[in-house]
Short mmCIF file of C-alpha atoms and ligand atoms in Angstrom, two decimals:
data_model
loop_
_atom_site.label_atom_id
_atom_site.label_comp_id
_atom_site.label_asym_id
_atom_site.label_seq_id
_atom_site.Cartn_x
_atom_site.Cartn_y
_atom_site.Cartn_z
CA UNK A 57 34.75 -141.95 40.89
CA UNK A 58 31.60 -143.25 39.28
CA UNK A 59 29.02 -140.71 38.34
CA UNK A 60 26.20 -140.34 40.86
CA UNK A 61 22.63 -140.90 39.73
CA UNK A 62 20.08 -138.15 40.34
CA UNK A 63 18.56 -140.35 43.05
CA UNK A 64 21.95 -140.47 44.81
CA UNK A 65 22.20 -136.70 44.55
CA UNK A 66 18.74 -136.22 46.07
CA UNK A 67 19.64 -138.49 49.00
CA UNK A 68 22.92 -136.64 49.47
CA UNK A 69 21.16 -133.27 49.38
CA UNK A 70 18.69 -134.41 52.01
CA UNK A 71 21.38 -135.64 54.39
CA UNK A 72 24.07 -133.00 53.82
CA UNK A 73 21.79 -130.07 52.88
CA UNK A 74 24.26 -129.13 50.14
CA UNK A 75 25.72 -130.48 46.92
CA UNK A 76 28.84 -129.71 44.91
CA UNK A 77 28.46 -127.27 42.01
CA UNK A 78 28.66 -130.26 39.70
CA UNK A 79 25.93 -132.06 41.65
CA UNK A 80 23.60 -129.05 41.46
CA UNK A 81 24.37 -128.64 37.77
CA UNK A 82 23.53 -132.25 37.03
CA UNK A 83 20.28 -132.21 39.00
CA UNK A 84 19.10 -128.93 37.47
CA UNK A 85 19.89 -129.91 33.90
CA UNK A 86 19.00 -133.63 33.78
CA UNK A 87 16.09 -134.15 36.21
CA UNK A 88 13.27 -136.42 35.01
CA UNK A 89 9.64 -136.22 36.12
CA UNK A 90 10.41 -139.04 38.51
CA UNK A 91 13.33 -137.09 40.02
CA UNK A 92 11.17 -133.99 40.36
CA UNK A 93 8.45 -135.93 42.18
CA UNK A 94 10.97 -137.62 44.46
CA UNK A 95 12.51 -134.24 45.31
CA UNK A 96 9.05 -132.83 46.03
CA UNK A 97 8.18 -135.73 48.26
CA UNK A 98 11.40 -135.43 50.27
CA UNK A 99 11.04 -131.64 50.51
CA UNK A 100 7.42 -131.93 51.63
CA UNK A 101 8.36 -134.44 54.32
CA UNK A 102 11.04 -132.10 55.64
CA UNK A 103 8.62 -129.16 55.60
CA UNK A 104 5.91 -131.15 57.39
CA UNK A 105 8.42 -132.04 60.09
CA UNK A 106 9.12 -128.33 60.72
CA UNK A 107 5.83 -126.59 59.98
CA UNK A 108 3.28 -129.42 59.99
CA UNK A 109 0.24 -128.86 57.79
CA UNK A 110 0.25 -125.11 58.40
CA UNK A 111 0.52 -122.66 55.56
CA UNK A 112 1.18 -119.04 56.51
CA UNK A 113 -0.87 -116.38 54.77
CA UNK A 114 0.49 -112.89 54.04
CA UNK A 115 -1.75 -110.15 52.66
CA UNK A 116 0.02 -108.19 49.92
CA UNK A 117 -0.87 -104.54 49.48
CA UNK A 118 0.52 -103.06 46.26
CA UNK A 119 0.42 -99.50 47.52
CA UNK A 120 2.31 -97.68 44.75
CA UNK A 121 3.22 -98.56 41.20
CA UNK A 122 5.55 -95.60 40.73
CA UNK A 123 9.15 -96.72 40.27
CA UNK A 124 12.43 -94.90 39.66
CA UNK A 125 14.06 -98.06 38.31
CA UNK A 126 14.12 -99.46 34.82
CA UNK A 127 14.56 -103.23 35.24
CA UNK A 128 14.32 -104.74 31.78
CA UNK A 129 11.90 -107.49 32.84
CA UNK A 130 9.39 -105.52 34.91
CA UNK A 131 6.13 -104.03 33.64
CA UNK A 132 6.34 -101.20 36.18
CA UNK A 133 9.69 -99.97 34.85
CA UNK A 134 10.06 -96.22 34.58
CA UNK A 135 10.23 -96.34 30.78
CA UNK A 136 6.81 -97.95 30.49
CA UNK A 137 4.73 -94.87 29.74
CA UNK A 138 1.54 -96.86 29.25
CA UNK A 139 1.10 -97.68 32.93
CA UNK A 140 -1.58 -95.67 34.76
CA UNK A 141 0.38 -94.76 37.88
CA UNK A 142 -1.21 -94.61 41.34
CA UNK A 143 -0.18 -94.30 44.95
CA UNK A 144 -2.27 -94.97 48.06
CA UNK A 145 -2.41 -92.69 51.07
CA UNK A 146 -2.27 -93.78 54.69
CA UNK A 147 -6.04 -94.20 55.04
CA UNK A 148 -6.30 -96.36 51.93
CA UNK A 149 -3.47 -98.60 53.11
CA UNK A 150 -4.99 -98.94 56.59
CA UNK A 151 -8.32 -99.87 55.09
CA UNK A 152 -6.61 -102.65 53.06
CA UNK A 153 -5.11 -103.92 56.31
CA UNK A 154 -8.55 -103.91 57.93
CA UNK A 155 -10.00 -106.02 55.14
CA UNK A 156 -6.98 -108.31 55.31
CA UNK A 157 -7.26 -108.68 59.07
CA UNK A 158 -10.92 -109.67 58.78
CA UNK A 159 -10.11 -112.48 56.37
CA UNK A 160 -7.39 -113.79 58.65
CA UNK A 161 -4.13 -112.11 57.59
CA UNK A 162 -1.62 -111.52 60.40
CA UNK A 163 1.17 -110.31 58.12
CA UNK A 164 0.82 -107.33 55.82
CA UNK A 165 3.28 -107.00 52.98
CA UNK A 166 3.61 -103.42 51.76
CA UNK A 167 4.90 -103.81 48.25
CA UNK A 168 5.64 -101.05 45.80
CA UNK A 169 8.00 -99.65 43.23
CA UNK A 170 10.88 -97.46 44.40
CA UNK A 171 8.66 -94.44 44.99
CA UNK A 172 10.68 -91.83 46.88
CA UNK A 173 7.66 -89.64 47.68
CA UNK A 174 7.04 -91.78 50.77
CA UNK A 175 10.60 -91.48 52.10
CA UNK A 176 10.62 -88.14 53.94
CA UNK A 177 8.19 -89.23 56.66
CA UNK A 178 5.03 -90.66 55.13
CA UNK A 179 6.12 -94.28 55.03
CA UNK A 180 7.35 -94.11 58.59
CA UNK A 181 3.95 -92.72 59.65
CA UNK A 182 2.17 -95.47 57.76
CA UNK A 183 4.26 -98.16 59.45
CA UNK A 184 3.62 -96.60 62.87
CA UNK A 185 -0.12 -96.46 62.22
CA UNK A 186 -0.29 -100.12 61.17
CA UNK A 187 1.86 -101.14 64.12
CA UNK A 188 -0.52 -99.29 66.48
CA UNK A 189 -3.77 -100.54 64.96
CA UNK A 190 -2.65 -104.15 64.42
CA UNK A 191 -0.24 -104.94 67.26
CA UNK A 192 -0.56 -108.68 66.71
CA UNK A 193 0.48 -108.50 63.03
CA UNK A 194 3.85 -108.62 61.31
CA UNK A 195 4.72 -105.84 58.88
CA UNK A 196 6.77 -106.79 55.84
CA UNK A 197 8.21 -104.19 53.48
CA UNK A 198 9.01 -104.80 49.83
CA UNK A 199 10.01 -101.44 48.45
CA UNK A 200 13.49 -101.86 47.06
CA UNK A 201 16.90 -100.31 47.65
CA UNK A 202 17.44 -97.47 50.13
CA UNK A 203 20.02 -96.09 52.55
CA UNK A 204 20.79 -97.87 55.82
CA UNK A 205 19.38 -95.02 57.92
CA UNK A 206 16.02 -95.13 56.22
CA UNK A 207 15.80 -98.90 56.63
CA UNK A 208 16.64 -98.33 60.29
CA UNK A 209 13.90 -95.68 60.69
CA UNK A 210 11.30 -98.01 59.21
CA UNK A 211 12.47 -100.84 61.46
CA UNK A 212 12.23 -98.58 64.51
CA UNK A 213 8.73 -97.57 63.42
CA UNK A 214 7.66 -101.20 63.67
CA UNK A 215 8.49 -103.06 60.46
CA UNK A 216 9.60 -106.66 61.03
CA UNK A 217 10.55 -108.11 57.68
CA UNK A 218 11.86 -107.03 54.29
CA UNK A 219 11.66 -108.71 50.89
CA UNK A 220 14.33 -107.76 48.37
CA UNK A 221 15.01 -110.39 45.75
CA UNK A 222 18.67 -110.42 44.78
CA UNK A 223 17.46 -111.24 41.19
CA UNK A 224 20.78 -112.83 40.18
CA UNK A 225 23.93 -113.45 42.19
CA UNK A 226 26.10 -113.30 39.08
CA UNK A 227 27.14 -109.71 38.33
CA UNK A 228 27.37 -110.31 34.58
CA UNK A 229 23.88 -111.82 34.44
CA UNK A 230 22.56 -109.09 36.75
CA UNK A 231 23.92 -106.44 34.40
CA UNK A 232 22.04 -107.95 31.46
CA UNK A 233 18.72 -107.45 33.23
CA UNK A 234 19.28 -103.98 34.68
CA UNK A 235 20.51 -100.57 33.55
CA UNK A 236 24.09 -99.67 34.50
CA UNK A 237 23.07 -97.51 37.46
CA UNK A 238 21.54 -100.54 39.18
CA UNK A 239 24.29 -102.81 40.45
CA UNK A 240 24.33 -106.22 42.10
CA UNK A 241 26.88 -104.88 44.53
CA UNK A 242 24.46 -102.24 45.81
CA UNK A 243 21.57 -104.68 46.01
CA UNK A 244 23.61 -107.16 48.05
CA UNK A 245 24.82 -104.34 50.31
CA UNK A 246 21.17 -103.46 50.97
CA UNK A 247 20.44 -107.07 51.89
CA UNK A 248 23.37 -107.02 54.33
CA UNK A 249 22.14 -103.75 55.88
CA UNK A 250 18.64 -105.13 56.33
CA UNK A 251 19.89 -108.23 58.06
CA UNK A 252 22.26 -106.29 60.30
CA UNK A 253 19.43 -103.97 61.38
CA UNK A 254 17.43 -106.99 62.50
CA UNK A 255 14.82 -107.50 59.80
CA UNK A 256 13.81 -111.02 58.80
CA UNK A 257 15.02 -110.82 55.22
CA UNK A 258 13.82 -112.38 51.98
CA UNK A 259 15.95 -112.81 48.84
CA UNK A 260 15.33 -114.74 45.64
CA UNK A 261 15.33 -114.77 41.87
CA UNK A 262 13.26 -115.45 38.79
CA UNK A 263 13.68 -118.85 37.15
CA UNK A 264 14.29 -118.82 33.42
CA UNK A 265 15.01 -115.11 33.33
CA UNK A 266 16.52 -113.97 30.01
CA UNK A 267 20.23 -114.89 29.65
CA UNK A 268 20.11 -117.07 32.78
CA UNK A 269 22.24 -120.23 32.60
CA UNK A 270 22.29 -123.30 34.83
CA UNK A 271 25.58 -122.00 36.21
CA UNK A 272 23.84 -118.76 37.16
CA UNK A 273 21.26 -120.76 39.12
CA UNK A 274 24.04 -122.65 40.89
CA UNK A 275 25.56 -119.28 41.80
CA UNK A 276 22.16 -118.22 43.16
CA UNK A 277 21.96 -121.37 45.28
CA UNK A 278 25.46 -120.73 46.62
CA UNK A 279 24.59 -117.14 47.44
CA UNK A 280 21.40 -118.21 49.23
CA UNK A 281 23.35 -120.85 51.14
CA UNK A 282 25.90 -118.28 52.28
CA UNK A 283 23.60 -115.34 53.01
CA UNK A 284 20.95 -117.52 54.66
CA UNK A 285 17.90 -115.32 54.21
CA UNK A 286 14.87 -116.08 56.41
CA UNK A 287 12.61 -116.13 53.34
CA UNK A 288 13.24 -117.07 49.71
CA UNK A 289 10.93 -115.91 46.93
CA UNK A 290 11.29 -117.52 43.52
CA UNK A 291 8.99 -117.80 40.53
CA UNK A 292 9.21 -118.29 36.76
CA UNK A 293 10.04 -115.32 34.56
CA UNK A 294 6.96 -114.22 32.59
CA UNK A 295 7.38 -111.76 29.71
CA UNK A 296 5.60 -108.40 29.80
CA UNK A 297 4.58 -106.92 26.47
CA UNK A 298 5.69 -103.38 27.35
CA UNK A 299 9.28 -104.31 28.27
CA UNK A 300 12.44 -105.04 26.25
CA UNK A 301 12.03 -108.71 27.24
CA UNK A 302 8.60 -108.95 25.60
CA UNK A 303 9.67 -111.69 23.20
CA UNK A 304 11.71 -113.74 25.65
CA UNK A 305 10.39 -117.20 26.57
CA UNK A 306 8.63 -117.84 29.85
CA UNK A 307 10.58 -119.61 32.59
CA UNK A 308 10.02 -123.31 33.21
CA UNK A 309 7.36 -124.28 35.74
CA UNK A 310 8.96 -127.68 36.42
CA UNK A 311 12.43 -126.21 36.94
CA UNK A 312 10.92 -123.77 39.44
CA UNK A 313 9.36 -126.68 41.34
CA UNK A 314 12.72 -128.47 41.38
CA UNK A 315 14.44 -125.37 42.75
CA UNK A 316 11.78 -124.91 45.43
CA UNK A 317 12.32 -128.50 46.59
CA UNK A 318 16.11 -128.10 46.53
CA UNK A 319 15.81 -124.93 48.63
CA UNK A 320 13.57 -126.68 51.14
CA UNK A 321 16.10 -129.50 51.51
CA UNK A 322 18.96 -127.01 51.88
CA UNK A 323 17.08 -124.91 54.40
CA UNK A 324 14.43 -126.93 56.31
CA UNK A 325 13.10 -123.93 58.25
CA UNK A 326 13.14 -121.27 55.52
CA UNK A 327 9.88 -119.45 54.75
CA UNK A 328 9.17 -120.34 51.14
CA UNK A 329 6.18 -118.81 49.36
CA UNK A 330 4.22 -120.43 46.56
CA UNK A 331 4.26 -117.29 44.45
CA UNK A 332 1.63 -115.66 42.26
CA UNK A 333 3.79 -116.29 39.20
CA UNK A 334 3.37 -120.06 39.73
CA UNK A 335 -0.41 -119.67 39.49
CA UNK A 336 -0.02 -117.48 36.43
CA UNK A 337 1.85 -120.05 34.36
CA UNK A 338 -0.14 -123.10 35.51
CA UNK A 339 -3.67 -123.52 36.86
CA UNK A 340 -3.29 -124.50 40.52
CA UNK A 341 0.43 -123.88 40.21
CA UNK A 342 0.60 -122.77 43.83
CA UNK A 343 -0.86 -126.11 44.89
CA UNK A 344 2.00 -127.92 43.18
CA UNK A 345 4.41 -125.48 44.80
CA UNK A 346 3.06 -126.33 48.25
CA UNK A 347 3.41 -130.01 47.41
CA UNK A 348 7.03 -129.29 46.40
CA UNK A 349 7.87 -127.79 49.82
CA UNK A 350 6.40 -124.27 50.07
CA UNK A 351 4.80 -123.12 53.31
CA UNK A 352 3.65 -119.55 52.59
CA UNK A 353 0.96 -118.08 50.33
CA UNK A 354 0.58 -114.37 49.80
CA UNK A 355 -2.99 -113.45 48.82
CA UNK A 356 -3.30 -110.09 47.16
CA UNK A 357 -5.48 -107.71 49.19
CA UNK A 358 -5.03 -104.68 46.95
CA UNK A 359 -8.41 -103.28 45.82
CA UNK A 360 -9.23 -104.38 42.24
CA UNK A 361 -9.16 -100.80 40.95
CA UNK A 362 -5.46 -100.38 41.71
CA UNK A 363 -4.51 -103.98 41.14
CA UNK A 364 -5.39 -103.69 37.48
CA UNK A 365 -2.49 -101.24 37.16
CA UNK A 366 0.06 -103.31 39.07
CA UNK A 367 1.28 -105.63 36.38
CA UNK A 368 4.81 -106.92 36.81
CA UNK A 369 4.16 -109.31 33.91
CA UNK A 370 1.30 -110.19 31.55
CA UNK A 371 -1.81 -112.00 32.81
CA UNK A 372 -0.76 -111.80 36.45
CA UNK A 373 -2.96 -114.47 38.12
CA UNK A 374 -4.19 -112.26 40.93
CA UNK A 375 -5.77 -109.86 38.47
CA UNK A 376 -8.50 -112.39 37.93
CA UNK A 377 -9.81 -112.51 41.49
CA UNK A 378 -11.06 -110.25 44.25
CA UNK A 379 -9.54 -110.70 47.69
CA UNK A 380 -12.51 -112.59 49.17
CA UNK A 381 -12.68 -115.01 46.25
CA UNK A 382 -8.90 -115.22 46.38
CA UNK A 383 -8.80 -116.35 49.98
CA UNK A 384 -11.66 -118.84 49.59
CA UNK A 385 -9.99 -120.35 46.55
CA UNK A 386 -6.73 -120.66 48.46
CA UNK A 387 -8.40 -122.29 51.44
CA UNK A 388 -10.27 -124.75 49.20
CA UNK A 389 -7.10 -125.54 47.31
CA UNK A 390 -5.20 -126.18 50.56
CA UNK A 391 -7.98 -128.29 52.05
CA UNK A 392 -7.86 -130.40 48.92
CA UNK A 393 -4.30 -131.46 49.70
CA UNK A 394 -4.82 -131.68 53.50
CA UNK A 395 -3.07 -128.41 54.38
CA UNK A 396 -4.64 -125.33 55.93
CA UNK A 397 -4.01 -121.59 56.03
CA UNK A 398 -3.40 -120.27 59.53
CA UNK A 399 -4.11 -116.98 61.29
CA UNK A 400 -0.63 -116.55 62.75
CA UNK A 401 2.29 -114.21 62.14
CA UNK A 402 4.42 -117.16 61.07
CA UNK A 403 7.84 -115.89 62.06
CA UNK A 404 11.05 -117.60 60.99
CA UNK A 405 12.29 -120.49 63.12
CA UNK A 406 15.95 -121.28 63.58
CA UNK A 407 16.83 -124.91 63.01
CA UNK A 408 17.87 -125.17 66.65
CA UNK A 409 14.31 -124.25 67.67
CA UNK A 410 12.66 -127.25 66.08
N1 5AD B 782 8.24 -112.13 35.54
C1 5AD B 782 8.33 -112.73 36.75
N2 5AD B 782 8.65 -112.07 37.86
C2 5AD B 782 8.89 -110.75 37.76
N3 5AD B 782 9.25 -109.85 38.69
C3 5AD B 782 9.34 -108.65 38.09
N4 5AD B 782 9.06 -108.75 36.79
C4 5AD B 782 8.78 -110.06 36.55
C5 5AD B 782 8.46 -110.81 35.40
N5 5AD B 782 8.36 -110.23 34.21
C6 5AD B 782 9.59 -110.21 40.06
C7 5AD B 782 11.00 -109.71 40.43
C8 5AD B 782 10.73 -108.75 41.57
C9 5AD B 782 9.41 -109.21 42.10
C10 5AD B 782 8.64 -108.17 42.84
O1 5AD B 782 8.70 -109.61 40.95
O2 5AD B 782 11.82 -110.78 40.83
O3 5AD B 782 11.71 -108.79 42.58
#
């Protein structure tokens, strides 16, 4: 059989929503600027058909930077003794939600390190309090790996969604980025638990993470195809100076755009955020991400005082803005490209529903 051109592959991906491993490999390793723009255009058309010009906004609250884990890429890793650690109490978190609500957020994302001090009952109380005070809002958790029963408790208390990036679907690659005690097997089991409980679940990976190969990315795409998360979060790897990966190169912005478009074509209804990391590596990076098929933006609504200490990687874009400037900038940016941020929960739609 004659070799397919990248254009053929893009057309095939759009119609079949999947490619062979070889097809993915070729597209990821040989795409030209023209291919990338064609992919973005096809992905954007598909996204417009499902979600129109609406972009969903989620207010992120980084409520604790304590973490028991030691991921080699992350600035909040336990071994980083230079971080000033903080944790917010219930009142502080609720006041973040209030600010977020006023500026139009109808999803709150509680993100933090794996900080077990909340587990006994505090986190459950916090979820209940938000659920009671903001009945029209979705509550998303992003707090890492726990036992099934705890996930269940938090769900019963009113949480709707859970973000847990799988980080790499290849166990050998996963092991190069994490200490031995953290296993891919356990992370994937958590993702299964979350889905079974009834959460809308988000998975995802960094692009250009140290030791990552094109084959690893193909494995990630296959995993995402099989697991079918409701949300997929991806962004370029960015080195942090206080981690073992301090001297590793940054992930490619263009390759991230290509992957976002591929994911949109594979999963027309998936919730796909234009992540903070995109804005960190390129001015208006999130704008390009929206134009490549993203339909979610997650403004940071953590107060500046704490935000300064929540650095997953160096020069995190959100550190430069306050929440009110952040949201105005986002709205201006979206208006510029004829999209608009909406005050809606923005739940996942099944393909059959569109
Ligand atoms: N560069 C880019 N993304 C990172 N994350 C953690 N550290 C980095 C980094 N150095 C991502 C991980 C994690 C999410 C919260 O942030 O994928 O799941």
